[in-house]
């Protein structure tokens, strides 16, 4: 019995006879696909008309931005058509839809507005399903639109997440430039402009807080500073520069309170708050004082944490900080000198006599009450009390520096 031919075998089994490879196959819902392709233009027009009718922010936008939004809506409908044609093919929906618009559009419209735009377009397409779908394909097209709506939602989130990441990275670099300019003494109007771009609205009271940065991700440290600042109602510009965590804070005229509010994210070790200055341009002075205080803080083993840079004036002066030396002379020695020689002489003798009222009185040939009165006057004039050990140390350094400055002037 002769063997059956290959064609006869395929005819018996119902399989297609072997031959040239097919170049394609008919779509399972070809009629619906054709009708969807024909309707894409009118659907886009309806979506834009619905936006103009229901979205007030769309009507208020300039014509250029409205035209870009129209292109996005058209691209979304076209992308759905292509997605319906090949539902299993990997497609980059964010590129297909949002790639038609410039990157600046993500700044022109918010994420909420984009969601409203996408929702309006999907609603228009959903309302037209009965007209667009071929008889019997209504449920298929509706289910496809639901799946596509989910995908376009993810694509929208991805576009704005990428834009936010790029903007965040740029803001971080900009903030780092401002902080570095203040710390290095190079702050100028350009730094003020950059700070304004970051949301800094020029508070009246500004100070700089310095300390050691913790190990780990610096971005987490910066975010912790921001949270603490929001809780304390402070404006901050911050960054990790090397091993130091730098915070420029505005909105409070008490630098110690500012430092206490922000101290949480700092690593163990001294935290120094510079003096209050009027604005960002003057913040360099606060930063330099804080930096000098941080350097000299090791000389005061019992220093509080945080500590004011002005409370470290004697250590800063001994460490070679010219600003501290000048401040001690101008704020302590000069006022005492102008108040009369009796105060300077009484203070000097009192400090030399181990803070003894009776000993100073004997040396000066006056009554102890006179010494007591003059020391109260010293406190009134300088703000430092000779009876306090720490203040007495500061006053002693100021007297030494004042005498050195006087002798230099005579020479």
Short mmCIF file of C-alpha atoms in Angstrom, two decimals:
data_model
loop_
_atom_site.label_atom_id
_atom_site.label_comp_id
_atom_site.label_asym_id
_atom_site.label_seq_id
_atom_site.Cartn_x
_atom_site.Cartn_y
_atom_site.Cartn_z
CA UNK A 1 0.00 0.00 0.00
CA UNK A 2 1.57 3.29 -1.00
CA UNK A 3 2.37 5.77 1.78
CA UNK A 4 0.11 8.85 1.88
CA UNK A 5 1.59 12.13 0.71
CA UNK A 6 2.40 14.98 3.08
CA UNK A 7 -0.57 16.97 1.77
CA UNK A 8 -2.92 14.09 2.44
CA UNK A 9 -1.63 13.76 6.05
CA UNK A 10 -2.26 17.48 6.78
CA UNK A 11 -5.68 17.29 5.13
CA UNK A 12 -6.64 14.33 7.35
CA UNK A 13 -5.42 16.02 10.57
CA UNK A 14 -6.69 19.47 9.71
CA UNK A 15 -3.20 20.97 9.92
CA UNK A 16 -1.92 23.45 7.39
CA UNK A 17 0.31 22.07 4.71
CA UNK A 18 3.95 23.08 5.01
CA UNK A 19 4.90 26.01 2.84
CA UNK A 20 6.49 29.49 3.04
CA UNK A 21 6.40 31.13 6.45
CA UNK A 22 3.51 33.49 6.97
CA UNK A 23 4.35 37.17 7.12
CA UNK A 24 1.52 37.94 9.61
CA UNK A 25 -1.91 36.92 10.75
CA UNK A 26 -5.25 38.65 11.00
CA UNK A 27 -6.01 40.49 14.24
CA UNK A 28 -8.59 38.77 16.45
CA UNK A 29 -10.62 42.00 16.52
CA UNK A 30 -9.65 43.48 13.19
CA UNK A 31 -12.97 45.31 12.67
CA UNK A 32 -12.72 47.05 16.05
CA UNK A 33 -9.10 47.93 15.38
CA UNK A 34 -9.99 49.55 12.04
CA UNK A 35 -12.80 51.53 13.61
CA UNK A 36 -10.52 52.59 16.46
CA UNK A 37 -7.90 53.82 14.00
CA UNK A 38 -10.50 55.85 12.09
CA UNK A 39 -11.91 57.36 15.29
CA UNK A 40 -8.62 58.35 16.93
CA UNK A 41 -8.67 61.89 15.52
CA UNK A 42 -12.22 62.62 16.58
CA UNK A 43 -11.63 61.07 20.02
CA UNK A 44 -8.64 63.36 20.56
CA UNK A 45 -10.72 66.37 19.54
CA UNK A 46 -13.49 65.34 21.94
CA UNK A 47 -10.96 64.89 24.76
CA UNK A 48 -9.52 68.38 24.20
CA UNK A 49 -13.02 69.87 24.03
CA UNK A 50 -13.94 68.12 27.30
CA UNK A 51 -10.80 69.50 28.96
CA UNK A 52 -11.62 73.01 27.79
CA UNK A 53 -15.13 72.58 29.18
CA UNK A 54 -14.34 71.02 32.57
CA UNK A 55 -10.77 71.98 33.50
CA UNK A 56 -10.36 75.63 34.45
CA UNK A 57 -6.56 75.37 34.69
CA UNK A 58 -6.46 74.15 31.07
CA UNK A 59 -8.43 77.17 29.86
CA UNK A 60 -6.08 79.50 31.75
CA UNK A 61 -2.93 78.10 30.18
CA UNK A 62 -1.07 79.85 27.36
CA UNK A 63 -1.79 78.54 23.85
CA UNK A 64 1.62 76.86 23.55
CA UNK A 65 1.06 74.68 26.59
CA UNK A 66 -2.50 73.84 25.52
CA UNK A 67 -1.16 72.68 22.16
CA UNK A 68 1.38 70.43 23.88
CA UNK A 69 -1.37 68.94 26.04
CA UNK A 70 -3.41 68.33 22.91
CA UNK A 71 -0.50 66.45 21.38
CA UNK A 72 -0.16 64.37 24.54
CA UNK A 73 -3.86 63.44 24.36
CA UNK A 74 -3.53 62.48 20.68
CA UNK A 75 -0.41 60.46 21.44
CA UNK A 76 -2.23 58.69 24.26
CA UNK A 77 -5.08 57.60 21.99
CA UNK A 78 -2.64 56.57 19.25
CA UNK A 79 -0.61 54.60 21.79
CA UNK A 80 -3.77 52.81 22.94
CA UNK A 81 -4.55 51.87 19.36
CA UNK A 82 -1.07 50.42 18.91
CA UNK A 83 -1.30 48.71 22.27
CA UNK A 84 -4.67 47.17 21.31
CA UNK A 85 -3.06 45.94 18.08
CA UNK A 86 -0.19 44.23 19.95
CA UNK A 87 -1.29 43.85 23.60
CA UNK A 88 1.49 41.38 24.43
CA UNK A 89 4.35 43.33 22.86
CA UNK A 90 6.62 45.25 25.28
CA UNK A 91 5.98 48.94 24.82
CA UNK A 92 7.35 52.04 26.51
CA UNK A 93 4.08 53.87 27.07
CA UNK A 94 5.75 56.83 28.79
CA UNK A 95 7.89 57.39 25.70
CA UNK A 96 4.98 56.93 23.28
CA UNK A 97 2.68 59.30 25.15
CA UNK A 98 4.78 61.84 27.00
CA UNK A 99 7.72 61.84 24.61
CA UNK A 100 5.83 64.22 22.34
CA UNK A 101 5.91 67.01 24.93
CA UNK A 102 8.97 68.97 26.04
CA UNK A 103 10.48 68.30 29.47
CA UNK A 104 9.40 71.78 30.59
CA UNK A 105 5.78 70.64 30.46
CA UNK A 106 6.27 68.73 33.73
CA UNK A 107 7.02 72.12 35.31
CA UNK A 108 4.10 73.85 33.57
CA UNK A 109 1.46 71.40 34.80
CA UNK A 110 1.35 69.60 38.13
CA UNK A 111 0.96 65.89 38.68
CA UNK A 112 -2.63 66.47 39.79
CA UNK A 113 -3.38 68.33 36.56
CA UNK A 114 -1.78 65.55 34.52
CA UNK A 115 -3.96 62.97 36.29
CA UNK A 116 -7.04 65.07 35.49
CA UNK A 117 -5.95 65.29 31.84
CA UNK A 118 -5.44 61.52 31.59
CA UNK A 119 -8.73 60.83 33.38
CA UNK A 120 -10.64 63.11 31.02
CA UNK A 121 -9.12 61.44 27.96
CA UNK A 122 -9.90 57.94 29.30
CA UNK A 123 -13.48 58.99 30.11
CA UNK A 124 -13.98 60.25 26.55
CA UNK A 125 -12.63 56.99 25.12
CA UNK A 126 -14.78 54.95 27.50
CA UNK A 127 -17.94 56.83 26.55
CA UNK A 128 -17.25 56.08 22.86
CA UNK A 129 -16.73 52.32 23.27
CA UNK A 130 -20.23 51.39 22.06
CA UNK A 131 -19.69 53.42 18.89
CA UNK A 132 -16.12 52.39 18.20
CA UNK A 133 -16.23 48.67 19.02
CA UNK A 134 -17.50 46.22 16.42
CA UNK A 135 -20.66 44.31 17.43
CA UNK A 136 -19.71 41.86 20.16
CA UNK A 137 -16.36 43.51 20.94
CA UNK A 138 -17.64 46.06 23.44
CA UNK A 139 -16.51 44.12 26.52
CA UNK A 140 -13.15 43.31 24.94
CA UNK A 141 -12.45 46.96 24.15
CA UNK A 142 -13.65 48.07 27.59
CA UNK A 143 -11.36 45.59 29.37
CA UNK A 144 -8.44 46.63 27.15
CA UNK A 145 -9.05 50.28 28.02
CA UNK A 146 -9.10 49.48 31.74
CA UNK A 147 -5.74 47.70 31.51
CA UNK A 148 -4.31 50.52 29.39
CA UNK A 149 -5.56 53.11 31.91
CA UNK A 150 -3.60 51.29 34.60
CA UNK A 151 -0.48 51.31 32.44
CA UNK A 152 -0.82 54.99 31.56
CA UNK A 153 -1.22 55.78 35.28
CA UNK A 154 2.06 54.03 36.04
CA UNK A 155 3.69 55.82 33.10
CA UNK A 156 2.48 59.19 34.42
CA UNK A 157 3.91 58.47 37.86
CA UNK A 158 7.20 57.41 36.28
CA UNK A 159 7.51 60.62 34.25
CA UNK A 160 6.94 62.83 37.28
CA UNK A 161 9.16 60.68 39.49
CA UNK A 162 12.02 61.04 37.01
CA UNK A 163 11.42 64.78 36.77
CA UNK A 164 11.37 65.05 40.57
CA UNK A 165 14.61 63.08 40.86
CA UNK A 166 16.32 65.27 38.29
CA UNK A 167 15.01 68.42 39.95
CA UNK A 168 16.03 67.10 43.38
CA UNK A 169 19.55 66.34 42.19
CA UNK A 170 19.83 69.81 40.66
CA UNK A 171 18.48 71.45 43.82
CA UNK A 172 20.97 69.51 45.93
CA UNK A 173 23.86 70.74 43.79
CA UNK A 174 22.52 74.29 43.93
CA UNK A 175 22.13 74.13 47.70
CA UNK A 176 25.64 72.76 48.07
CA UNK A 177 26.99 75.72 46.08
CA UNK A 178 25.20 78.20 48.37
CA UNK A 179 26.35 76.50 51.57
CA UNK A 180 29.93 76.27 50.32
CA UNK A 181 29.91 79.94 49.28
CA UNK A 182 28.76 81.01 52.75
CA UNK A 183 31.28 78.80 54.51
CA UNK A 184 34.18 79.90 52.32
CA UNK A 185 33.38 83.61 52.59
CA UNK A 186 32.43 83.92 48.90
CA UNK A 187 28.71 84.60 49.30
CA UNK A 188 27.45 87.22 46.85
CA UNK A 189 24.25 88.21 45.09
CA UNK A 190 24.56 85.09 42.95
CA UNK A 191 24.39 82.94 46.07
CA UNK A 192 21.33 84.90 47.22
CA UNK A 193 19.64 84.26 43.85
CA UNK A 194 20.41 80.55 44.05
CA UNK A 195 19.03 80.42 47.57
CA UNK A 196 15.86 82.18 46.40
CA UNK A 197 15.45 79.52 43.70
CA UNK A 198 15.54 76.93 46.48
CA UNK A 199 12.71 78.66 48.37
CA UNK A 200 14.80 80.78 50.74
CA UNK A 201 12.73 83.93 51.30
CA UNK A 202 15.30 86.10 53.10
CA UNK A 203 14.39 85.80 56.81
CA UNK A 204 15.52 88.62 59.09
CA UNK A 205 17.59 86.49 61.49
CA UNK A 206 20.19 84.05 60.18
CA UNK A 207 22.82 81.92 61.89
CA UNK A 208 25.07 79.02 60.95
CA UNK A 209 25.31 75.81 62.97
CA UNK A 210 28.32 73.51 62.53
CA UNK A 211 29.09 70.05 63.81
CA UNK A 212 30.27 66.61 62.76
CA UNK A 213 28.23 64.78 60.13
CA UNK A 214 27.15 61.23 60.99
CA UNK A 215 28.35 58.25 59.01
CA UNK A 216 26.07 56.90 56.32
CA UNK A 217 23.94 58.43 53.59
CA UNK A 218 24.29 62.20 53.62
CA UNK A 219 20.90 62.58 51.91
CA UNK A 220 19.21 60.96 54.91
CA UNK A 221 21.05 63.37 57.21
CA UNK A 222 19.95 66.37 55.14
CA UNK A 223 16.35 65.15 55.14
CA UNK A 224 16.47 64.72 58.93
CA UNK A 225 17.64 68.34 59.25
CA UNK A 226 14.76 69.47 57.05
CA UNK A 227 12.23 67.60 59.18
CA UNK A 228 13.64 69.16 62.36
CA UNK A 229 13.57 72.59 60.70
CA UNK A 230 9.94 72.20 59.65
CA UNK A 231 9.00 71.21 63.19
CA UNK A 232 10.83 74.25 64.58
CA UNK A 233 9.42 76.52 61.84
CA UNK A 234 12.86 77.42 60.53
CA UNK A 235 14.14 77.97 57.03
CA UNK A 236 17.32 76.03 56.33
CA UNK A 237 19.96 75.57 53.70
CA UNK A 238 22.07 72.56 54.57
CA UNK A 239 24.70 70.18 53.32
CA UNK A 240 27.42 67.76 54.31
CA UNK A 241 30.82 69.20 53.41
CA UNK A 242 33.52 66.67 54.12
CA UNK A 243 33.13 65.58 57.74
CA UNK A 244 31.07 68.64 58.71
CA UNK A 245 27.32 69.05 58.73
CA UNK A 246 26.53 72.68 57.91
CA UNK A 247 23.15 74.30 58.49
CA UNK A 248 22.27 77.88 57.59
CA UNK A 249 19.10 78.58 59.54
CA UNK A 250 16.75 81.55 59.42
CA UNK A 251 13.65 82.62 61.26
CA UNK A 252 14.76 82.75 64.92
CA UNK A 253 16.83 85.38 66.72
CA UNK A 254 18.14 82.92 69.34
CA UNK A 255 21.08 80.92 67.92
CA UNK A 256 21.19 78.55 70.88
CA UNK A 257 17.51 77.69 70.44
CA UNK A 258 18.14 77.10 66.73
CA UNK A 259 21.03 74.75 67.47
CA UNK A 260 19.01 72.82 70.06
CA UNK A 261 16.15 72.38 67.59
CA UNK A 262 18.45 71.00 64.89
CA UNK A 263 20.96 69.03 66.97
CA UNK A 264 19.35 65.60 66.51
CA UNK A 265 20.95 64.60 63.18
CA UNK A 266 24.48 65.66 64.20
CA UNK A 267 27.02 63.02 65.15
CA UNK A 268 28.57 62.90 68.60
CA UNK A 269 30.91 65.77 69.33
CA UNK A 270 30.68 69.55 69.63
CA UNK A 271 27.98 71.52 67.85
CA UNK A 272 28.62 75.24 67.55
CA UNK A 273 26.13 77.99 66.66
CA UNK A 274 27.44 81.19 65.12
CA UNK A 275 26.02 84.59 66.03
CA UNK A 276 22.83 86.00 64.53
CA UNK A 277 23.33 88.08 61.39
CA UNK A 278 20.75 90.04 59.38
CA UNK A 279 20.80 88.14 56.07
CA UNK A 280 22.41 85.47 53.92
CA UNK A 281 25.18 87.75 52.67
CA UNK A 282 26.28 88.35 56.27
CA UNK A 283 26.01 84.65 57.11
CA UNK A 284 29.69 84.24 56.24
CA UNK A 285 30.53 86.03 59.49
CA UNK A 286 28.37 83.60 61.46
CA UNK A 287 29.86 80.64 59.59
CA UNK A 288 33.44 81.74 60.25
CA UNK A 289 32.72 82.22 63.95
CA UNK A 290 31.11 78.78 64.15
CA UNK A 291 34.03 77.19 62.28
CA UNK A 292 36.56 78.84 64.59
CA UNK A 293 34.52 77.73 67.60
CA UNK A 294 34.36 74.16 66.33
CA UNK A 295 38.13 74.16 65.93
CA UNK A 296 38.77 75.57 69.42
CA UNK A 297 36.01 73.73 71.27
CA UNK A 298 38.35 70.94 72.34
CA UNK A 299 40.13 73.38 74.66
CA UNK A 300 36.97 73.72 76.78
CA UNK A 301 36.32 70.19 77.98
CA UNK A 302 33.15 71.10 79.86
CA UNK A 303 31.62 73.05 76.99
CA UNK A 304 27.86 72.53 76.69
CA UNK A 305 26.37 70.90 73.60
CA UNK A 306 25.37 72.89 71.65
CA UNK A 307 27.53 75.88 72.45
CA UNK A 308 27.56 79.43 71.14
CA UNK A 309 30.59 80.57 69.18
CA UNK A 310 30.61 83.72 71.31
CA UNK A 311 30.95 81.60 74.46
CA UNK A 312 34.17 80.22 72.98
CA UNK A 313 35.78 83.63 72.44
CA UNK A 314 38.77 83.00 74.78
CA UNK A 315 39.58 79.61 73.20
CA UNK A 316 39.12 81.03 69.71
CA UNK A 317 41.42 83.95 70.53
CA UNK A 318 44.09 81.62 71.91
CA UNK A 319 43.76 79.42 68.81
CA UNK A 320 44.61 82.43 66.66
CA UNK A 321 41.18 83.63 65.50
CA UNK A 322 41.66 87.36 64.76
CA UNK A 323 37.91 88.00 64.78
CA UNK A 324 37.64 86.64 68.33
CA UNK A 325 40.57 88.75 69.49
CA UNK A 326 39.07 91.88 68.00
CA UNK A 327 35.65 91.09 69.46
CA UNK A 328 37.08 90.63 72.98
CA UNK A 329 38.93 93.92 72.76
CA UNK A 330 36.07 95.88 71.23
CA UNK A 331 33.26 94.44 73.36
CA UNK A 332 35.06 94.16 76.71
CA UNK A 333 38.31 96.10 76.98
CA UNK A 334 37.29 99.25 75.08
CA UNK A 335 34.01 99.79 76.98
CA UNK A 336 35.80 99.31 80.30
CA UNK A 337 38.50 101.72 79.22
CA UNK A 338 35.91 104.31 78.23
CA UNK A 339 34.03 103.82 81.50
CA UNK A 340 37.05 105.00 83.49
CA UNK A 341 40.32 103.63 84.73
CA UNK A 342 38.80 102.64 88.07
CA UNK A 343 36.84 99.76 86.51
CA UNK A 344 39.82 98.39 84.61
CA UNK A 345 42.06 98.66 87.65
CA UNK A 346 39.51 97.10 90.00
CA UNK A 347 38.79 94.21 87.62
CA UNK A 348 42.48 93.54 87.06
CA UNK A 349 43.28 93.52 90.79
CA UNK A 350 40.21 91.41 91.60
CA UNK A 351 41.21 88.76 89.04
CA UNK A 352 44.81 88.80 90.26
CA UNK A 353 43.67 88.33 93.85
CA UNK A 354 41.85 85.04 93.08
CA UNK A 355 38.46 86.77 92.98
CA UNK A 356 38.67 87.96 96.57
CA UNK A 357 36.72 91.11 97.41
CA UNK A 358 38.67 91.73 100.61
CA UNK A 359 42.03 91.11 98.95
CA UNK A 360 41.20 93.47 96.09
CA UNK A 361 39.93 96.10 98.55
CA UNK A 362 43.19 95.98 100.50
CA UNK A 363 45.25 96.31 97.32
CA UNK A 364 43.15 99.26 96.14
CA UNK A 365 42.83 100.89 99.58
CA UNK A 366 39.03 101.02 99.27
CA UNK A 367 36.13 99.44 101.09
CA UNK A 368 34.98 95.97 99.89
CA UNK A 369 31.57 97.46 99.06
CA UNK A 370 33.33 99.80 96.63
CA UNK A 371 34.92 96.80 94.93
CA UNK A 372 31.55 95.07 94.87
CA UNK A 373 29.92 98.11 93.26
CA UNK A 374 32.65 98.46 90.64
CA UNK A 375 32.39 94.76 89.73
CA UNK A 376 28.64 95.17 89.24
CA UNK A 377 29.47 98.04 86.91
CA UNK A 378 31.85 95.75 84.99
CA UNK A 379 28.98 93.30 84.51
CA UNK A 380 26.68 96.10 83.35
CA UNK A 381 29.24 97.42 80.87
CA UNK A 382 30.46 94.11 79.42
CA UNK A 383 27.75 91.56 80.07
CA UNK A 384 30.28 89.26 81.78
CA UNK A 385 30.23 88.72 85.54
CA UNK A 386 33.65 88.67 87.25
CA UNK A 387 32.25 86.40 90.00
CA UNK A 388 31.54 83.62 87.51
CA UNK A 389 34.55 81.40 86.83
CA UNK A 390 33.95 81.12 83.09
CA UNK A 391 33.20 84.83 82.71
CA UNK A 392 36.27 85.71 84.77
CA UNK A 393 38.42 83.67 82.38
CA UNK A 394 36.94 85.54 79.40
CA UNK A 395 37.48 88.90 81.08
CA UNK A 396 41.09 88.02 81.89
CA UNK A 397 41.81 87.12 78.24
CA UNK A 398 40.11 90.35 77.10
CA UNK A 399 42.29 92.40 79.45
CA UNK A 400 45.44 90.74 78.17
CA UNK A 401 44.49 91.27 74.52
CA UNK A 402 43.47 94.87 75.22
CA UNK A 403 46.80 95.67 76.83
CA UNK A 404 48.67 94.02 73.94
CA UNK A 405 46.64 96.06 71.46
CA UNK A 406 47.36 99.26 73.44
CA UNK A 407 51.09 98.57 73.54
CA UNK A 408 51.13 97.81 69.82
CA UNK A 409 49.37 101.10 69.17
CA UNK A 410 51.92 103.04 71.26
CA UNK A 411 54.79 101.31 69.50
#
